[in-house]
Coordinates of C-alpha atoms and ligand atoms in Angstrom, one line a residue:
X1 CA 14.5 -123.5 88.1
X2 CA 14.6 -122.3 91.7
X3 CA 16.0 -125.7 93.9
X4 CA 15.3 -126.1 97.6
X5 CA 18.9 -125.4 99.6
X6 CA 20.3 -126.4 102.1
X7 CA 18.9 -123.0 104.0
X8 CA 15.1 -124.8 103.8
X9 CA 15.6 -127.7 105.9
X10 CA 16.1 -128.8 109.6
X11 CA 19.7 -129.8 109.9
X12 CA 20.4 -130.1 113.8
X13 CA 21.6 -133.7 114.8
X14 CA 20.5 -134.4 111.2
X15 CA 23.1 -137.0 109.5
X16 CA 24.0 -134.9 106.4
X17 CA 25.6 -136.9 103.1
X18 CA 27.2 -133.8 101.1
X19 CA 28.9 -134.2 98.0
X20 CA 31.3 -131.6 97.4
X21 CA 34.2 -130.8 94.8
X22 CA 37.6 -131.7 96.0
X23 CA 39.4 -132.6 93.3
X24 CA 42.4 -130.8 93.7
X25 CA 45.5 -130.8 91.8
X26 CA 48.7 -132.4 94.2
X27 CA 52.1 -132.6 92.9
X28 CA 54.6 -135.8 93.3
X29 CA 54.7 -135.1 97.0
X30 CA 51.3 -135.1 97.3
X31 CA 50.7 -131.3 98.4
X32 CA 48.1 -129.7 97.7
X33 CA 49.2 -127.1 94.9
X34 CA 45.5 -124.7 94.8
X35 CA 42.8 -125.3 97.1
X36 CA 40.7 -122.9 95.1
X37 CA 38.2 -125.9 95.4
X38 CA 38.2 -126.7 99.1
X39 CA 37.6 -122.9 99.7
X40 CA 35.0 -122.9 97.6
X41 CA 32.4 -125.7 99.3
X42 CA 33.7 -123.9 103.1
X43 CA 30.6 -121.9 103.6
X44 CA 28.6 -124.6 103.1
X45 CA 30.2 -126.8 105.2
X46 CA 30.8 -124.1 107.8
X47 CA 26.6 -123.3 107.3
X48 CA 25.8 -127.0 108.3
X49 CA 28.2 -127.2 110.9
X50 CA 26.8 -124.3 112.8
X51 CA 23.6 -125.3 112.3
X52 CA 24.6 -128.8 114.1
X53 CA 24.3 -131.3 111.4
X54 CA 26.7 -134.5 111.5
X55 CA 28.4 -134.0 108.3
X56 CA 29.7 -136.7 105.4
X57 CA 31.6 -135.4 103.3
X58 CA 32.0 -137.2 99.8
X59 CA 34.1 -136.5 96.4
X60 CA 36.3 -137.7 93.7
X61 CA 39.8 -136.9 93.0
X62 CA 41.0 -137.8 89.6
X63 CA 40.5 -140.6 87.7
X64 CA 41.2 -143.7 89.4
X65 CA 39.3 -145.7 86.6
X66 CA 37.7 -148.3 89.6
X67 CA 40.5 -148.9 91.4
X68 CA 42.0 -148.1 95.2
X69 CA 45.2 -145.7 93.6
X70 CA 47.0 -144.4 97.3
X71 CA 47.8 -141.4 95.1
X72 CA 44.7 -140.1 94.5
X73 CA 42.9 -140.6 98.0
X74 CA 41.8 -137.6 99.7
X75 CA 43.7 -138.0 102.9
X76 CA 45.7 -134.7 101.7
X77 CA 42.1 -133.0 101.5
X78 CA 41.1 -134.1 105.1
X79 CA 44.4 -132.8 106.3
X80 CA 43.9 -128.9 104.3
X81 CA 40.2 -129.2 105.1
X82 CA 41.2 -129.4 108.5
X83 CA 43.1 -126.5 108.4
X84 CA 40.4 -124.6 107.1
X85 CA 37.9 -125.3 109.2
X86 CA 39.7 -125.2 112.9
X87 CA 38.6 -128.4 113.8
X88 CA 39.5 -131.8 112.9
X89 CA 38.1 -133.7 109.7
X90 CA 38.0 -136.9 110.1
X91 CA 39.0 -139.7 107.6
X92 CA 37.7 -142.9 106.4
X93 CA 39.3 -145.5 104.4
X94 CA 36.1 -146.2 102.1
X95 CA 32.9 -144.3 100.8
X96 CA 30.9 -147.5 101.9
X97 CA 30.7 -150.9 104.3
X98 CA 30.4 -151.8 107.6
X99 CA 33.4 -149.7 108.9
X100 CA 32.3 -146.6 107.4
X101 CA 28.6 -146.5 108.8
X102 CA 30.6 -147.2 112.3
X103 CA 32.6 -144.2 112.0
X104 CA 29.1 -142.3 110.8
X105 CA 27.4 -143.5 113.6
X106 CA 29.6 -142.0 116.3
X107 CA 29.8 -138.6 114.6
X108 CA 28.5 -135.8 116.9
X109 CA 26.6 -132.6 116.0
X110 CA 29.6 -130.1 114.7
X111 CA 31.8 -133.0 113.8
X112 CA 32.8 -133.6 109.8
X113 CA 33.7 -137.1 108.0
X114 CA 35.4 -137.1 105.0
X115 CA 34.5 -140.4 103.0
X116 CA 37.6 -141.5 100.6
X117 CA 37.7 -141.1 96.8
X118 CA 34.3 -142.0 95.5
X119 CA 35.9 -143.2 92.0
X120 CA 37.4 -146.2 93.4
X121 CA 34.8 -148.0 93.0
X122 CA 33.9 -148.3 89.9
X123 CA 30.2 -148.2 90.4
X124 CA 30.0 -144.4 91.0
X125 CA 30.6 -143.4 87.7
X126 CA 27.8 -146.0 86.3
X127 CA 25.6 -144.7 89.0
X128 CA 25.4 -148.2 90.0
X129 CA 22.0 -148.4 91.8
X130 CA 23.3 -150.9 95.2
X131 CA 25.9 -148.3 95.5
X132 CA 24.1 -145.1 95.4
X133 CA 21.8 -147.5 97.8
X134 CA 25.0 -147.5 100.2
X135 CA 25.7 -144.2 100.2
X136 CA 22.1 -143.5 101.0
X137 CA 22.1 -145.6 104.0
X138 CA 25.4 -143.4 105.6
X139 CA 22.9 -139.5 105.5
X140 CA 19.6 -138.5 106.2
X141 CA 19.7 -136.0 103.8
X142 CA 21.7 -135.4 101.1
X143 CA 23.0 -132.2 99.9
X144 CA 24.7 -131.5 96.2
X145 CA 27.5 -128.9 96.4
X146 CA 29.9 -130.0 93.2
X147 CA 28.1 -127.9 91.0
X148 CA 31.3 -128.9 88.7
X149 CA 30.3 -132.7 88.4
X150 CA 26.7 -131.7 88.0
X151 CA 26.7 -132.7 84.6
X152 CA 27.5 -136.1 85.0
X153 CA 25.1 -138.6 86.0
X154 CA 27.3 -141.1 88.8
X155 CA 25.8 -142.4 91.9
X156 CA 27.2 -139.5 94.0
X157 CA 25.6 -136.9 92.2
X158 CA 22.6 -138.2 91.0
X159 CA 21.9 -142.4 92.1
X160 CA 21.6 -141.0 95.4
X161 CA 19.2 -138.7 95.6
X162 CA 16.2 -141.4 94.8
X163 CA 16.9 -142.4 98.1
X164 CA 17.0 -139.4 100.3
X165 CA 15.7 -135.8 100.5
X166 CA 18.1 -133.7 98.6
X167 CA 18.8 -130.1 98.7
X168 CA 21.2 -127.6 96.7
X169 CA 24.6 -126.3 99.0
X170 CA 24.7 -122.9 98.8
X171 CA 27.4 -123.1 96.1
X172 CA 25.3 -125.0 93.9
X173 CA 22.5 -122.4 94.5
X174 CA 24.8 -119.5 93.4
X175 CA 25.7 -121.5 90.5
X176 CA 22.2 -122.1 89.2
X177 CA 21.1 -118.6 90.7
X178 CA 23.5 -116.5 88.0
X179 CA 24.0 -119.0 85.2
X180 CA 20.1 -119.5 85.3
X181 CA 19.6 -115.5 85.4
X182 CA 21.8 -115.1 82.1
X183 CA 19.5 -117.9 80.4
X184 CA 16.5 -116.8 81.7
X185 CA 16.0 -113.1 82.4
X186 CA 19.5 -110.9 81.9
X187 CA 19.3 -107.5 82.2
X188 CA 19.6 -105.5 79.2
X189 CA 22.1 -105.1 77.5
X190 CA 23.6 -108.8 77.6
X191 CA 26.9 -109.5 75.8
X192 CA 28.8 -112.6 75.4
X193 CA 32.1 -112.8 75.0
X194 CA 33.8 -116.0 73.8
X195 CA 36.7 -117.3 73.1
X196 CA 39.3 -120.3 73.5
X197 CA 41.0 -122.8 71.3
X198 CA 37.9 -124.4 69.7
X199 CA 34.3 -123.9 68.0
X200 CA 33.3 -127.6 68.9
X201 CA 33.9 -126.9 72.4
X202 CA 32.0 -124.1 72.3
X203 CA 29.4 -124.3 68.9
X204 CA 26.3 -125.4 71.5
X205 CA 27.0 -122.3 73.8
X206 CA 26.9 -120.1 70.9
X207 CA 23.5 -121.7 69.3
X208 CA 21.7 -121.5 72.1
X209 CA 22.6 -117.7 73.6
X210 CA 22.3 -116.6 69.7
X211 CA 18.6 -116.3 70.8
X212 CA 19.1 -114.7 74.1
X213 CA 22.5 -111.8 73.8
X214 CA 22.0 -108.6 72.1
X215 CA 25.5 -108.9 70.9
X216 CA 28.1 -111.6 70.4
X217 CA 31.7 -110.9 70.7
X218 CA 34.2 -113.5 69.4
X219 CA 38.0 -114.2 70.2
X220 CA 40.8 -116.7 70.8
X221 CA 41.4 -119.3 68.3
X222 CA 37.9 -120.1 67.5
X223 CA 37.4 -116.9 65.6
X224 CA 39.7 -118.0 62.8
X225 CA 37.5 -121.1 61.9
X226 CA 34.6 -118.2 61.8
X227 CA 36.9 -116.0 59.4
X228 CA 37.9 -119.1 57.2
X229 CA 34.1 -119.6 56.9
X230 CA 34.1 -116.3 55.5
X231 CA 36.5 -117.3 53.3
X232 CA 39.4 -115.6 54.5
X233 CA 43.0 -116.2 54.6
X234 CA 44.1 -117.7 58.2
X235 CA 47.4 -119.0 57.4
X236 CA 48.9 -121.9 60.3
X237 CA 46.1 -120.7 62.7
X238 CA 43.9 -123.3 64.3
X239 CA 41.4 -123.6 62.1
X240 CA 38.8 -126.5 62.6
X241 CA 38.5 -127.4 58.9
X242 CA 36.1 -130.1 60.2
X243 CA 33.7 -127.6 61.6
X244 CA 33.9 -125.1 58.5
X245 CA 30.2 -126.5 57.6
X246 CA 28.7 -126.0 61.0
X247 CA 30.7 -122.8 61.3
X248 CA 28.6 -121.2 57.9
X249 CA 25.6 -122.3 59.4
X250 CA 26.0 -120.5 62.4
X251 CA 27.3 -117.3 60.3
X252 CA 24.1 -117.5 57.9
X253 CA 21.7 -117.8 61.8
X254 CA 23.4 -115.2 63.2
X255 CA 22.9 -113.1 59.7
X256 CA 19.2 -113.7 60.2
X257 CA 18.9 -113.0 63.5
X258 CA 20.6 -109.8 63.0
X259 CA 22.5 -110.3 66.2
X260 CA 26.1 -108.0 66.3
X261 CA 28.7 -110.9 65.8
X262 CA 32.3 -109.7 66.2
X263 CA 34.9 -111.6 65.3
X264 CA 38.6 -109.7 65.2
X265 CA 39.3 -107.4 62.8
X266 CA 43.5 -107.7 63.5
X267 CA 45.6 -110.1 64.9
X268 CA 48.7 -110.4 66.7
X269 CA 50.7 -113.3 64.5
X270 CA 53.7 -115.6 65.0
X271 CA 55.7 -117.7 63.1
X272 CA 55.5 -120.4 65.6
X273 CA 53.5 -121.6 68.3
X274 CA 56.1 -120.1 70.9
X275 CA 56.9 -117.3 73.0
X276 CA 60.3 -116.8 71.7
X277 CA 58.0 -116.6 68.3
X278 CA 58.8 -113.6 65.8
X279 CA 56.0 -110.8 66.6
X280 CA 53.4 -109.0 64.1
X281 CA 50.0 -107.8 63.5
X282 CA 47.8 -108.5 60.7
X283 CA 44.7 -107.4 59.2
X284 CA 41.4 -108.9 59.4
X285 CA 41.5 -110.2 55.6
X286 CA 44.6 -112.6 55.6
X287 CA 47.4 -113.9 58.0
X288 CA 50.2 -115.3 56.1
X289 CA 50.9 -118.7 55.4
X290 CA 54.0 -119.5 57.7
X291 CA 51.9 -117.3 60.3
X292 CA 49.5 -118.4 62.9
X293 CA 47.1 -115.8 65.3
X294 CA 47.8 -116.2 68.4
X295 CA 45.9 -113.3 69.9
X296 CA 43.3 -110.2 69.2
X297 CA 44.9 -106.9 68.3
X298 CA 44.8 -103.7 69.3
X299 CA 41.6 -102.5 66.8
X300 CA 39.7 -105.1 68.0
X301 CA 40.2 -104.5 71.6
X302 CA 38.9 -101.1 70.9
X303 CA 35.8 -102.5 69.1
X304 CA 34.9 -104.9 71.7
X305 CA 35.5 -102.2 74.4
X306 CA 33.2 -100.1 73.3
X307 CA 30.4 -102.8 72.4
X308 CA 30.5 -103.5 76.1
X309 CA 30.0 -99.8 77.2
X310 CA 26.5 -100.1 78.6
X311 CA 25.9 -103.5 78.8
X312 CA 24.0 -105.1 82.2
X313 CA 25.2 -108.3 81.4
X314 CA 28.3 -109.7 80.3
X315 CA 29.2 -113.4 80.1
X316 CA 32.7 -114.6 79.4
X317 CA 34.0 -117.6 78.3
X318 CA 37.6 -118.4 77.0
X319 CA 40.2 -116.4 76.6
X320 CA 41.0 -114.4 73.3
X321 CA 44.3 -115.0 72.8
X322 CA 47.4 -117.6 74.3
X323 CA 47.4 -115.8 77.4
X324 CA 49.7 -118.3 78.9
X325 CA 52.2 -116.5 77.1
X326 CA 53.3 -113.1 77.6
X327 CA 53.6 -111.5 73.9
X328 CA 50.0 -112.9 73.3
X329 CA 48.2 -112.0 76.6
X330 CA 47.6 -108.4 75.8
X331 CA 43.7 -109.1 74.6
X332 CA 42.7 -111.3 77.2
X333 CA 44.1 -109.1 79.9
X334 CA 42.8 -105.6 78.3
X335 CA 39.6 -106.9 78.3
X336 CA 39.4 -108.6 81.8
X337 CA 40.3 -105.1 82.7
X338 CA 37.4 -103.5 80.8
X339 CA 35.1 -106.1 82.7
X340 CA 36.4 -105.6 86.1
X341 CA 35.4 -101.7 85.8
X342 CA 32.4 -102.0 84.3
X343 CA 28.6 -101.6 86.2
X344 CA 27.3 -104.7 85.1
X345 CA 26.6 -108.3 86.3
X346 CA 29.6 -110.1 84.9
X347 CA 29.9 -113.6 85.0
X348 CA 33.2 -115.7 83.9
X349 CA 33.3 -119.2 83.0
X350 CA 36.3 -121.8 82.2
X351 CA 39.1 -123.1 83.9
X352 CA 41.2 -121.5 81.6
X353 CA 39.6 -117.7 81.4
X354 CA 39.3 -118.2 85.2
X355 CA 43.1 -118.8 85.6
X356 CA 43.3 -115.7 83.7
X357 CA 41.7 -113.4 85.9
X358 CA 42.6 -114.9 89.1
X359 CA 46.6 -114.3 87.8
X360 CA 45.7 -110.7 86.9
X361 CA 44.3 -110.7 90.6
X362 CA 41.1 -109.6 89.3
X363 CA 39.0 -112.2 90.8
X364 CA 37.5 -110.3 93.4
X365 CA 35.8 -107.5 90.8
X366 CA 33.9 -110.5 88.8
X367 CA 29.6 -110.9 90.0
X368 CA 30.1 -114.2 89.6
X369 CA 33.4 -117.2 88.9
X370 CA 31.7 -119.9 88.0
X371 CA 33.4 -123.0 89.4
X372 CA 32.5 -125.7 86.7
X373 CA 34.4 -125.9 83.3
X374 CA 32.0 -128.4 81.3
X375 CA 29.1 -128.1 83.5
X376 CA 28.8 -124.6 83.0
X377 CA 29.0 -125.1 79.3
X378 CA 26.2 -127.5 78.9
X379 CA 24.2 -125.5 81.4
X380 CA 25.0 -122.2 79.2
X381 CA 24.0 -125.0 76.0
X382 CA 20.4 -125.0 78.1
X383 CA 20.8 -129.0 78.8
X384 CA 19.4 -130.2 82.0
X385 CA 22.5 -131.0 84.3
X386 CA 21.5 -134.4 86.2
X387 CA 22.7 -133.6 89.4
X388 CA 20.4 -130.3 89.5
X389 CA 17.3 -132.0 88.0
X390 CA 17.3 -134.9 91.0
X391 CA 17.2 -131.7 93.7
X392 CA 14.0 -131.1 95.0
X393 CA 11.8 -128.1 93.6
X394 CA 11.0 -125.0 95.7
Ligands
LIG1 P1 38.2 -122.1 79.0 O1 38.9 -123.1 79.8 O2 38.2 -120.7 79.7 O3 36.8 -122.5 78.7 P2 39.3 -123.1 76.6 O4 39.7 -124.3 77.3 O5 38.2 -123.2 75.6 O6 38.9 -121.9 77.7 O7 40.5 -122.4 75.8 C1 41.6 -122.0 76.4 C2 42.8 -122.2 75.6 O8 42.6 -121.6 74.3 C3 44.1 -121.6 76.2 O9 45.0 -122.6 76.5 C4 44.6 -120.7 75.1 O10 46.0 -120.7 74.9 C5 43.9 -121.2 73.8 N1 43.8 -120.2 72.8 C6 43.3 -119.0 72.8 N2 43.5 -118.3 71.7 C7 44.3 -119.1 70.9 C8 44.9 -119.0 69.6 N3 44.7 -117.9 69.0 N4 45.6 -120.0 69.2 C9 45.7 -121.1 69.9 N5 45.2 -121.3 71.1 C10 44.5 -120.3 71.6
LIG2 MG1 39.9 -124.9 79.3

């Protein structure tokens, strides 16, 4: 699935339509509260600037549902973006009309325009053909950056490239680059970890790396609608009762696969959902009614340690336990430890299992953060993301 980037084509005095990921969170005063995002799409940015392209910057930023919300426009962005890059981002009151392509056309080589929020208009997210039309008209080329919308199909990320060549940025290609290697051609050993609150999140992940990992390790809530399969005892956990069937067909595929499948053998348990909770463990078999799991124990953490010694390969997704709060953070931290020290290419998925490691300040010792939440899980389900298909082949 190799894409042409942004690295293959002529960009000088090119007019260069990118569409990026800025939705940041802001709080009341409209600050900027983690520009994780921003960061994240500067060295493509700063790549096309230095190679003197006049560049158009576009996004969304929330959910405006169609309508011009003051709240949600990107001005804030334009002003950190700035920041960021040294010199001046400019703003423009629309994505599209007459105004805009004025403001385009008197862009120089080096300079940057930042379009407003795309999901004002209500077209983008139906990938309304006139307005993908309109976008068109503002670049030359167009380059796909927001590897985190890449699963939707709006006019921004996919409308417009029928009407312009259209490259990967280079976070896009280190997106497809790892996620595509753990699909495709891992090294050996490859383990997945994964975990969060639910199976149905996560049930066409697990199908379709079933045929790909040489072992599967299980955490988080989702492992207790596994064990209930099993017919164990779960007391108050989350249990998806709903997804018990689809939960024993996965057990009997992974049975005859063979594949290792580890769900917890312990738990840490509390008598509420709450950090001022009463604290125990349990055993695999049964956690008491009155009693909910709220995290992997100690046992386990030892089992899944050692089935990642050795591996090449180890993709993470979800936490293992309610790391947001402290008595029930102990798995997911133990075992972003044992990834950060290991020799293998490690890649981490989820806004949530992301938060985690960035608070433990591991970030840095990850191969690969992967910056989409539901893009990279339906890329890791093997579905063909929209805005990656429309980018031109190599
Ligand atoms: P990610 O964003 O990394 O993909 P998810 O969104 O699937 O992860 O799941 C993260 C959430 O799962 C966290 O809010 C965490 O508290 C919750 N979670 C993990 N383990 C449990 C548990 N045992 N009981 C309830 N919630 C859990
Ligand atoms: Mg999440």
């Amino acid at each position: 699935m190799k894409k042409k980037t942004i690295r293959d084509i002529e960009l000088r005095g090119e007019r260069v339509l990118m569409r990026v990921d800025f939705n940041v969170p802001l709080d009341k005063n409209l600050n900027i509260t983690d520009d994780t995002r921003i960061r994240a799409s500067l060295p493509t940015i700063n790549y096309a600037l230095e190679k003197g392209a006049k560049l158009i910057l576009m996004s969304h930023l929330g959910r405006p549902k169609g309508k011009v919300i003051q709240s949600m426009s990107l001005g804030p962005v334009a002003k950190r973006l700035s920041q960021l890059l040294g010199i001046e981002a400019k703003m423009a009151d629309d994505c599209i009309g007459q105004k805009v392509k004025r403001q385009v056309d008197t862009l120089k080589e080096g300079e940057v325009l930042l379009l407003e929020n795309l999901r004002f208009h209500p077209e983008e997210e139906k990938s309304d053909e006139k307005f993908a039309q309109a976008l068109a008209n503002l670049g030359e080329i167009y380059v796909n950056d927001a590897f985190g919308t890449a699963h939707r199909a709006h006019a921004s990320t996919e409308g417009v490239a029928n009407f312009l060549p259209s490259v990967a940025g280079l976070l896009m290609e280190k997106e497809i680059e790892y996620l595509g290697k753990v699909l495709e051609n891992p090294a050996r050993p490859f383990v997945a970890i994964l975990g969060g609150a639910k199976v149905s999140d996560k049930i066409g992940v697990i199908e379709n790396l079933l045929d790909k990992v040489d072992s599967l390790l299980i955490g988080g809530a989702m492992a207790y609608t596994f064990l209930r399969a099993k017919g164990k005892e779960m007391g108050d956990s989350l249990v998806e009762e709903d997804k018990m069937d689809m939960a024993k067909d996965l057990l009997e595929r992974v049975e005859e696969k063979g594949v290792p499948f580890l769900l917890p053998v312990d738990h840490v348990i509390a008598n509420e959902f709450s950090e001022e909770a009463q604290v125990k463990t349990a055993d695999e078999d049964v956690i008491p009614s009155g009693w909910r799991g709220m995290d992997v124990g100690e046992e386990t953490i030892v089992q899944f340690s050692q089935a990642l010694q050795g591996a090449k390969t180890v993709l993470w997704n979800g936490p293992l336990g309610v790391f947001e709060m402290a008595p029930f953070s102990n798995g997911t931290e133990k075992i972003a430890k044992v990834l950060a020290e290991l020799k293998a290419i490690t890649i981490v998925g989820g806004g949530d299992s992301v938060a985690a490691i960035s608070r433990l300040g591991l970030s840095g010792q990850f191969t690969h953060i992967s910056t989409g939440g539901g893009a990279s899980l339906e890329f890791l389900e093997g579905k063909v993301l929209p805005g990656i298909a429309v980018l031109a082949d190599v």
